[in-house]
Coordinates of C-alpha atoms in Angstrom, one line a residue:
X1 CA 13.7 -39.9 -42.8
X2 CA 15.1 -42.6 -40.7
X3 CA 14.0 -46.2 -41.7
X4 CA 13.2 -48.5 -38.7
X5 CA 15.6 -51.1 -40.0
X6 CA 18.4 -48.7 -39.3
X7 CA 17.6 -48.7 -35.6
X8 CA 19.1 -51.3 -33.4
X9 CA 16.4 -53.9 -32.7
X10 CA 17.2 -53.9 -29.0
X11 CA 16.3 -50.2 -28.8
X12 CA 13.2 -50.8 -30.9
X13 CA 12.0 -53.6 -28.7
X14 CA 12.4 -51.4 -25.6
X15 CA 10.8 -48.4 -27.3
X16 CA 7.7 -50.4 -28.1
X17 CA 7.1 -50.9 -24.4
X18 CA 6.9 -47.2 -23.6
X19 CA 3.4 -45.8 -23.2
X20 CA 3.9 -42.5 -21.3
X21 CA 2.8 -39.7 -23.6
X22 CA 5.8 -37.4 -23.5
X23 CA 8.4 -40.2 -23.8
X24 CA 6.3 -41.8 -26.6
X25 CA 6.3 -38.5 -28.6
X26 CA 10.1 -38.2 -28.4
X27 CA 10.6 -41.8 -29.4
X28 CA 8.2 -41.7 -32.3
X29 CA 9.7 -38.5 -33.6
X30 CA 13.2 -39.9 -33.5
X31 CA 12.1 -43.1 -35.2
X32 CA 10.5 -41.1 -38.0
X33 CA 13.2 -38.4 -38.5
X34 CA 16.4 -39.7 -36.9
X35 CA 16.5 -37.1 -34.1
X36 CA 14.4 -34.5 -32.4
X37 CA 15.6 -31.0 -31.6
X38 CA 14.8 -28.8 -28.7
X39 CA 13.2 -26.4 -31.1
X40 CA 10.9 -29.1 -32.4
X41 CA 10.0 -30.2 -28.9
X42 CA 9.0 -26.6 -28.0
X43 CA 7.3 -25.5 -31.3
X44 CA 5.6 -28.7 -32.4
X45 CA 4.8 -30.4 -29.1
X46 CA 4.7 -27.5 -26.7
X47 CA 7.4 -28.7 -24.3
X48 CA 9.0 -25.6 -22.8
X49 CA 11.6 -27.8 -21.0
X50 CA 13.0 -30.2 -23.6
X51 CA 15.6 -31.8 -21.3
X52 CA 12.8 -33.2 -19.1
X53 CA 11.2 -34.8 -22.2
X54 CA 14.5 -36.4 -23.0
X55 CA 14.9 -37.6 -19.4
X56 CA 11.5 -39.3 -19.7
X57 CA 13.0 -41.5 -22.5
X58 CA 16.2 -42.2 -20.6
X59 CA 14.2 -43.1 -17.5
X60 CA 12.8 -46.0 -19.5
X61 CA 16.3 -47.3 -20.0
X62 CA 16.7 -46.1 -23.6
X63 CA 20.1 -44.3 -24.3
X64 CA 19.9 -40.9 -25.9
X65 CA 22.8 -38.9 -27.3
X66 CA 22.8 -35.1 -27.2
X67 CA 24.3 -33.3 -30.1
X68 CA 24.1 -30.0 -31.9
X69 CA 22.0 -28.9 -34.9
X70 CA 21.1 -25.6 -36.4
X71 CA 17.8 -24.0 -35.7
X72 CA 15.7 -21.9 -38.2
X73 CA 17.9 -18.8 -37.5
X74 CA 21.1 -20.8 -38.0
X75 CA 22.0 -20.9 -34.3
X76 CA 23.3 -24.1 -32.7
X77 CA 20.8 -25.8 -30.5
X78 CA 20.6 -29.2 -28.8
X79 CA 19.0 -32.3 -30.3
X80 CA 18.5 -36.0 -29.2
X81 CA 18.9 -39.3 -31.0
X82 CA 19.2 -42.9 -29.9
X83 CA 22.5 -43.8 -28.4
X84 CA 24.7 -46.9 -28.1
X85 CA 22.4 -49.9 -27.5
X86 CA 25.1 -51.4 -25.3
X87 CA 24.3 -48.6 -22.8
X88 CA 20.6 -49.8 -22.4
X89 CA 20.0 -49.5 -18.7
X90 CA 18.4 -52.7 -17.6
X91 CA 17.6 -51.5 -14.1
X92 CA 15.1 -49.1 -15.5
X93 CA 13.1 -51.4 -17.7
X94 CA 10.0 -51.1 -15.5
X95 CA 9.7 -47.4 -16.3
X96 CA 8.8 -44.6 -14.0
X97 CA 5.7 -45.6 -11.9
X98 CA 2.7 -43.5 -11.1
X99 CA 2.5 -42.7 -7.4
X100 CA -0.5 -43.7 -5.3
X101 CA -2.6 -41.5 -3.0
X102 CA -1.6 -43.9 -0.2
X103 CA 2.1 -43.0 -0.6
X104 CA 1.4 -39.3 -0.4
X105 CA -0.7 -39.8 2.7
X106 CA 2.2 -41.8 4.2
X107 CA 4.7 -39.1 3.4
X108 CA 2.5 -36.4 4.9
X109 CA 2.2 -38.5 8.0
X110 CA 6.0 -38.8 8.1
X111 CA 7.1 -35.3 7.2
X112 CA 4.0 -33.1 7.5
X113 CA 2.3 -30.9 4.8
X114 CA 5.4 -29.0 3.8
X115 CA 8.0 -28.7 1.0
X116 CA 11.1 -30.8 1.9
X117 CA 13.4 -28.2 0.3
X118 CA 11.9 -24.9 1.3
X119 CA 10.2 -26.0 4.6
X120 CA 7.2 -23.9 3.6
X121 CA 3.8 -25.3 4.6
X122 CA 1.5 -26.3 1.7
X123 CA -1.9 -28.1 1.5
X124 CA -1.3 -31.7 0.6
X125 CA -2.9 -31.3 -2.8
X126 CA -0.2 -28.8 -3.8
X127 CA 2.7 -31.1 -2.9
X128 CA 4.2 -33.4 -5.4
X129 CA 6.0 -36.8 -4.7
X130 CA 9.5 -37.0 -6.0
X131 CA 12.2 -39.6 -5.7
X132 CA 15.0 -38.4 -3.4
X133 CA 17.6 -40.1 -5.7
X134 CA 16.5 -39.4 -9.3
X135 CA 15.0 -42.4 -11.0
X136 CA 17.4 -41.8 -13.9
X137 CA 20.2 -42.8 -11.4
X138 CA 18.6 -45.3 -9.1
X139 CA 16.2 -46.9 -11.6
X140 CA 13.8 -49.6 -10.2
X141 CA 15.7 -49.5 -6.9
X142 CA 13.9 -46.3 -6.3
X143 CA 10.6 -47.2 -7.9
X144 CA 8.8 -49.2 -5.1
X145 CA 6.5 -47.5 -2.6
X146 CA 7.4 -50.1 0.0
X147 CA 10.2 -47.8 1.1
X148 CA 8.6 -44.3 1.6
X149 CA 11.9 -42.8 3.0
X150 CA 13.1 -42.9 -0.6
X151 CA 10.6 -40.2 -1.5
X152 CA 10.1 -36.6 -0.6
X153 CA 7.2 -34.0 -0.9
X154 CA 8.0 -30.9 -3.0
X155 CA 6.2 -27.8 -4.0
X156 CA 5.8 -27.4 -7.8
X157 CA 8.6 -24.7 -8.0
X158 CA 11.0 -26.7 -5.8
X159 CA 10.4 -29.8 -8.0
X160 CA 11.2 -27.8 -11.2
X161 CA 14.3 -26.4 -9.6
X162 CA 15.5 -29.8 -8.5
X163 CA 14.8 -31.3 -11.9
X164 CA 16.9 -28.5 -13.4
X165 CA 19.8 -28.9 -11.0
X166 CA 19.9 -32.7 -11.5
X167 CA 19.9 -32.5 -15.2
X168 CA 23.0 -30.3 -15.1
X169 CA 24.7 -32.5 -12.4
X170 CA 28.0 -34.1 -13.5
X171 CA 27.1 -37.2 -11.6
X172 CA 23.8 -37.7 -13.5
X173 CA 25.5 -37.1 -16.7
X174 CA 28.4 -39.3 -15.9
X175 CA 28.8 -42.2 -13.5
X176 CA 25.4 -42.1 -11.9
X177 CA 26.8 -43.0 -8.5
X178 CA 23.9 -43.4 -6.0
X179 CA 26.2 -42.6 -3.1
X180 CA 26.9 -39.1 -4.6
X181 CA 23.1 -38.5 -4.8
X182 CA 22.6 -39.7 -1.2
X183 CA 24.9 -36.9 0.1
X184 CA 23.2 -34.2 -2.1
X185 CA 21.1 -31.3 -0.9
X186 CA 18.5 -32.1 -3.5
X187 CA 18.0 -35.6 -2.2
X188 CA 18.5 -35.0 1.5
X189 CA 18.3 -31.3 2.4
X190 CA 18.3 -32.2 6.0
X191 CA 21.7 -33.8 5.8
X192 CA 24.1 -33.2 2.8
X193 CA 27.7 -32.3 1.9
X194 CA 27.1 -30.8 -1.6
X195 CA 24.5 -29.6 -4.0
X196 CA 24.7 -31.3 -7.4
X197 CA 28.4 -31.9 -6.6
X198 CA 29.2 -28.3 -5.8
X199 CA 30.5 -27.8 -2.2
X200 CA 28.0 -25.2 -1.1
X201 CA 25.5 -24.9 1.6
X202 CA 21.9 -23.8 1.0
X203 CA 19.5 -21.9 3.3
X204 CA 15.9 -21.5 2.2
X205 CA 13.9 -19.0 4.0
X206 CA 10.1 -18.7 3.8
X207 CA 8.4 -15.6 5.0
X208 CA 4.8 -15.8 6.1
X209 CA 2.5 -13.9 8.4
X210 CA 4.0 -10.7 9.8
X211 CA 7.4 -11.8 8.6
X212 CA 6.3 -10.9 5.0
X213 CA 7.1 -7.3 5.9
X214 CA 10.7 -8.3 6.5
X215 CA 10.9 -9.7 3.0
X216 CA 9.2 -6.7 1.5
X217 CA 11.8 -4.4 3.1
X218 CA 14.6 -6.6 1.8
X219 CA 13.0 -6.6 -1.7
X220 CA 12.8 -2.7 -1.7
X221 CA 16.5 -2.4 -0.5
X222 CA 17.6 -4.9 -3.2
X223 CA 15.9 -2.8 -5.9
X224 CA 17.4 0.4 -4.5
X225 CA 21.0 -0.8 -4.1
X226 CA 21.2 -3.5 -6.8
X227 CA 22.3 -6.1 -4.3
X228 CA 20.4 -9.4 -4.4
X229 CA 18.2 -10.4 -1.4
X230 CA 20.5 -13.3 -0.8
X231 CA 23.6 -11.1 -0.5
X232 CA 21.7 -8.7 1.7
X233 CA 20.8 -11.5 4.1
X234 CA 24.5 -12.7 4.1
X235 CA 25.5 -9.1 4.9
X236 CA 23.1 -9.0 7.9
X237 CA 24.4 -12.4 9.2
X238 CA 28.0 -11.2 9.1
X239 CA 27.3 -8.2 11.3

């Protein structure tokens, strides 16, 4: 067990200010045991996406190191422990803020009731507010609601996909350059040059009404030929 006196007081002082449940659980486990593994986050606390729980801590300015440990079957898995206190990110000391209903109404007024990534219409209650530039990169610069253009509305599935892509992004893991995020598909799908630093272009198609039949035909052809729906659409466009 890790004794609190072995933890840098700067990190402890910052950790004491964290109140969000998921981040608090990660912090308390590390304080008690020295680290927390992805297996423990899943099995003990029920977090199916451990990197998101680690991001909650980092978004409060607390540095975490990722390293490898062995799970119960002897396989290497990820784990998290407190990092170098000199890497405390002061621009995040306010922590992630809870969004107001007024902000959502403003975003609906600006962009309509639809997912910014897929373009598919949703009732407002099913849309989630997300920072265009991840809070882990922009910190408090992105936290204020006085600049609604810094936010976007996403469906639940799009927000999970964006979170996954951002967590793997070399920029977020490295220099955290806001200008890189500003030209990314996941921040500005209407005007981008890359997607998580990859030089690709993304086309999201939503099928509704009578167009659902088109998707169903593509799905059947995909199952029959073993060609993905995406590749089938590309083939059609090349004709």
